[in-house]
Amino acid sequence: MREEYDFSKGERGKFFKPGSKINLPLYLEAEVLDYFEAKAKAKGIELNVMVNDLLKKDIALIEGIK
């Protein structure tokens, strides 16, 4: 690595896009991942669809209790 870098020609915010969403990785424990992968495969759906549906149902339950 260089000791110093020249950013004098840099443009602030060049790659910033207001309102853009960042997809964050989600790390599951191996046994949880294996379980949901098997269930998703048995239902013929993708893992992310199954997990999103499950989380939406949990949110609805939590909101219903309030």
mmCIF file with all atom_site columns, C-alpha atoms in Angstrom:
data_model
loop_
_atom_site.group_PDB
_atom_site.id
_atom_site.type_symbol
_atom_site.label_atom_id
_atom_site.label_alt_id
_atom_site.label_comp_id
_atom_site.label_asym_id
_atom_site.label_entity_id
_atom_site.label_seq_id
_atom_site.pdbx_PDB_ins_code
_atom_site.Cartn_x
_atom_site.Cartn_y
_atom_site.Cartn_z
_atom_site.occupancy
_atom_site.B_iso_or_equiv
_atom_site.pdbx_formal_charge
_atom_site.auth_seq_id
_atom_site.auth_comp_id
_atom_site.auth_asym_id
_atom_site.auth_atom_id
_atom_site.pdbx_PDB_model_num
ATOM 1  C CA . MET A 1 1  ? 0.000   0.000   0.000  1.00 0.00 ? 1  MET A CA 1
ATOM 2  C CA . ARG A 1 2  ? 1.061   3.528   -0.623 1.00 0.00 ? 2  ARG A CA 1
ATOM 3  C CA . GLU A 1 3  ? 1.728   5.747   2.307  1.00 0.00 ? 3  GLU A CA 1
ATOM 4  C CA . GLU A 1 4  ? -0.556  8.444   0.889  1.00 0.00 ? 4  GLU A CA 1
ATOM 5  C CA . TYR A 1 5  ? -3.276  8.564   -1.762 1.00 0.00 ? 5  TYR A CA 1
ATOM 6  C CA . ASP A 1 6  ? -4.345  11.585  -3.828 1.00 0.00 ? 6  ASP A CA 1
ATOM 7  C CA . PHE A 1 7  ? -8.109  12.108  -3.772 1.00 0.00 ? 7  PHE A CA 1
ATOM 8  C CA . SER A 1 8  ? -7.975  15.683  -5.093 1.00 0.00 ? 8  SER A CA 1
ATOM 9  C CA . LYS A 1 9  ? -9.739  14.633  -8.316 1.00 0.00 ? 9  LYS A CA 1
ATOM 10 C CA . GLY A 1 10 ? -12.271 12.473  -6.494 1.00 0.00 ? 10 GLY A CA 1
ATOM 11 C CA . GLU A 1 11 ? -15.974 13.254  -6.737 1.00 0.00 ? 11 GLU A CA 1
ATOM 12 C CA . ARG A 1 12 ? -17.959 13.101  -3.494 1.00 0.00 ? 12 ARG A CA 1
ATOM 13 C CA . GLY A 1 13 ? -21.121 11.010  -3.740 1.00 0.00 ? 13 GLY A CA 1
ATOM 14 C CA . LYS A 1 14 ? -20.401 9.786   -7.267 1.00 0.00 ? 14 LYS A CA 1
ATOM 15 C CA . PHE A 1 15 ? -21.893 6.359   -6.588 1.00 0.00 ? 15 PHE A CA 1
ATOM 16 C CA . PHE A 1 16 ? -24.522 7.421   -4.035 1.00 0.00 ? 16 PHE A CA 1
ATOM 17 C CA . LYS A 1 17 ? -28.103 6.785   -5.131 1.00 0.00 ? 17 LYS A CA 1
ATOM 18 C CA . PRO A 1 18 ? -30.802 8.213   -2.862 1.00 0.00 ? 18 PRO A CA 1
ATOM 19 C CA . GLY A 1 19 ? -33.496 5.720   -1.953 1.00 0.00 ? 19 GLY A CA 1
ATOM 20 C CA . SER A 1 20 ? -31.483 2.694   -2.990 1.00 0.00 ? 20 SER A CA 1
ATOM 21 C CA . LYS A 1 21 ? -31.781 -0.398  -0.815 1.00 0.00 ? 21 LYS A CA 1
ATOM 22 C CA . ILE A 1 22 ? -28.908 -2.542  0.305  1.00 0.00 ? 22 ILE A CA 1
ATOM 23 C CA . ASN A 1 23 ? -29.377 -6.307  0.376  1.00 0.00 ? 23 ASN A CA 1
ATOM 24 C CA . LEU A 1 24 ? -27.622 -7.545  3.455  1.00 0.00 ? 24 LEU A CA 1
ATOM 25 C CA . PRO A 1 25 ? -26.442 -11.130 3.709  1.00 0.00 ? 25 PRO A CA 1
ATOM 26 C CA . LEU A 1 26 ? -28.192 -13.190 6.338  1.00 0.00 ? 26 LEU A CA 1
ATOM 27 C CA . TYR A 1 27 ? -26.256 -15.989 7.995  1.00 0.00 ? 27 TYR A CA 1
ATOM 28 C CA . LEU A 1 28 ? -28.197 -18.928 9.416  1.00 0.00 ? 28 LEU A CA 1
ATOM 29 C CA . GLU A 1 29 ? -26.894 -21.684 11.629 1.00 0.00 ? 29 GLU A CA 1
ATOM 30 C CA . ALA A 1 30 ? -26.167 -24.849 9.660  1.00 0.00 ? 30 ALA A CA 1
ATOM 31 C CA . GLU A 1 31 ? -29.001 -26.873 11.190 1.00 0.00 ? 31 GLU A CA 1
ATOM 32 C CA . VAL A 1 32 ? -31.530 -24.086 10.572 1.00 0.00 ? 32 VAL A CA 1
ATOM 33 C CA . LEU A 1 33 ? -30.347 -23.674 6.990  1.00 0.00 ? 33 LEU A CA 1
ATOM 34 C CA . ASP A 1 34 ? -30.510 -27.423 6.348  1.00 0.00 ? 34 ASP A CA 1
ATOM 35 C CA . TYR A 1 35 ? -34.043 -27.596 7.743  1.00 0.00 ? 35 TYR A CA 1
ATOM 36 C CA . PHE A 1 36 ? -35.392 -24.753 5.622  1.00 0.00 ? 36 PHE A CA 1
ATOM 37 C CA . GLU A 1 37 ? -33.556 -25.878 2.489  1.00 0.00 ? 37 GLU A CA 1
ATOM 38 C CA . ALA A 1 38 ? -35.211 -29.296 2.803  1.00 0.00 ? 38 ALA A CA 1
ATOM 39 C CA . LYS A 1 39 ? -38.670 -27.772 3.402  1.00 0.00 ? 39 LYS A CA 1
ATOM 40 C CA . ALA A 1 40 ? -38.300 -25.352 0.486  1.00 0.00 ? 40 ALA A CA 1
ATOM 41 C CA . LYS A 1 41 ? -37.160 -28.140 -1.823 1.00 0.00 ? 41 LYS A CA 1
ATOM 42 C CA . ALA A 1 42 ? -40.102 -30.332 -0.768 1.00 0.00 ? 42 ALA A CA 1
ATOM 43 C CA . LYS A 1 43 ? -42.514 -27.482 -1.567 1.00 0.00 ? 43 LYS A CA 1
ATOM 44 C CA . GLY A 1 44 ? -40.746 -26.655 -4.827 1.00 0.00 ? 44 GLY A CA 1
ATOM 45 C CA . ILE A 1 45 ? -39.984 -23.057 -3.877 1.00 0.00 ? 45 ILE A CA 1
ATOM 46 C CA . GLU A 1 46 ? -36.778 -21.103 -3.413 1.00 0.00 ? 46 GLU A CA 1
ATOM 47 C CA . LEU A 1 47 ? -35.294 -20.780 0.045  1.00 0.00 ? 47 LEU A CA 1
ATOM 48 C CA . ASN A 1 48 ? -35.540 -16.974 0.098  1.00 0.00 ? 48 ASN A CA 1
ATOM 49 C CA . VAL A 1 49 ? -39.260 -17.137 -0.758 1.00 0.00 ? 49 VAL A CA 1
ATOM 50 C CA . MET A 1 50 ? -39.923 -19.576 2.066  1.00 0.00 ? 50 MET A CA 1
ATOM 51 C CA . VAL A 1 51 ? -37.960 -17.587 4.644  1.00 0.00 ? 51 VAL A CA 1
ATOM 52 C CA . ASN A 1 52 ? -39.593 -14.295 3.586  1.00 0.00 ? 52 ASN A CA 1
ATOM 53 C CA . ASP A 1 53 ? -43.064 -15.864 3.840  1.00 0.00 ? 53 ASP A CA 1
ATOM 54 C CA . LEU A 1 54 ? -42.261 -17.224 7.290  1.00 0.00 ? 54 LEU A CA 1
ATOM 55 C CA . LEU A 1 55 ? -40.974 -13.854 8.490  1.00 0.00 ? 55 LEU A CA 1
ATOM 56 C CA . LYS A 1 56 ? -44.037 -12.048 7.100  1.00 0.00 ? 56 LYS A CA 1
ATOM 57 C CA . LYS A 1 57 ? -46.298 -14.448 9.022  1.00 0.00 ? 57 LYS A CA 1
ATOM 58 C CA . ASP A 1 58 ? -44.293 -13.840 12.187 1.00 0.00 ? 58 ASP A CA 1
ATOM 59 C CA . ILE A 1 59 ? -44.597 -10.080 11.699 1.00 0.00 ? 59 ILE A CA 1
ATOM 60 C CA . ALA A 1 60 ? -48.370 -10.414 11.247 1.00 0.00 ? 60 ALA A CA 1
ATOM 61 C CA . LEU A 1 61 ? -48.600 -12.451 14.467 1.00 0.00 ? 61 LEU A CA 1
ATOM 62 C CA . ILE A 1 62 ? -46.532 -9.928  16.399 1.00 0.00 ? 62 ILE A CA 1
ATOM 63 C CA . GLU A 1 63 ? -48.558 -6.997  15.071 1.00 0.00 ? 63 GLU A CA 1
ATOM 64 C CA . GLY A 1 64 ? -51.823 -8.827  15.865 1.00 0.00 ? 64 GLY A CA 1
ATOM 65 C CA . ILE A 1 65 ? -50.804 -9.159  19.506 1.00 0.00 ? 65 ILE A CA 1
ATOM 66 C CA . LYS A 1 66 ? -50.183 -5.418  19.946 1.00 0.00 ? 66 LYS A CA 1
#
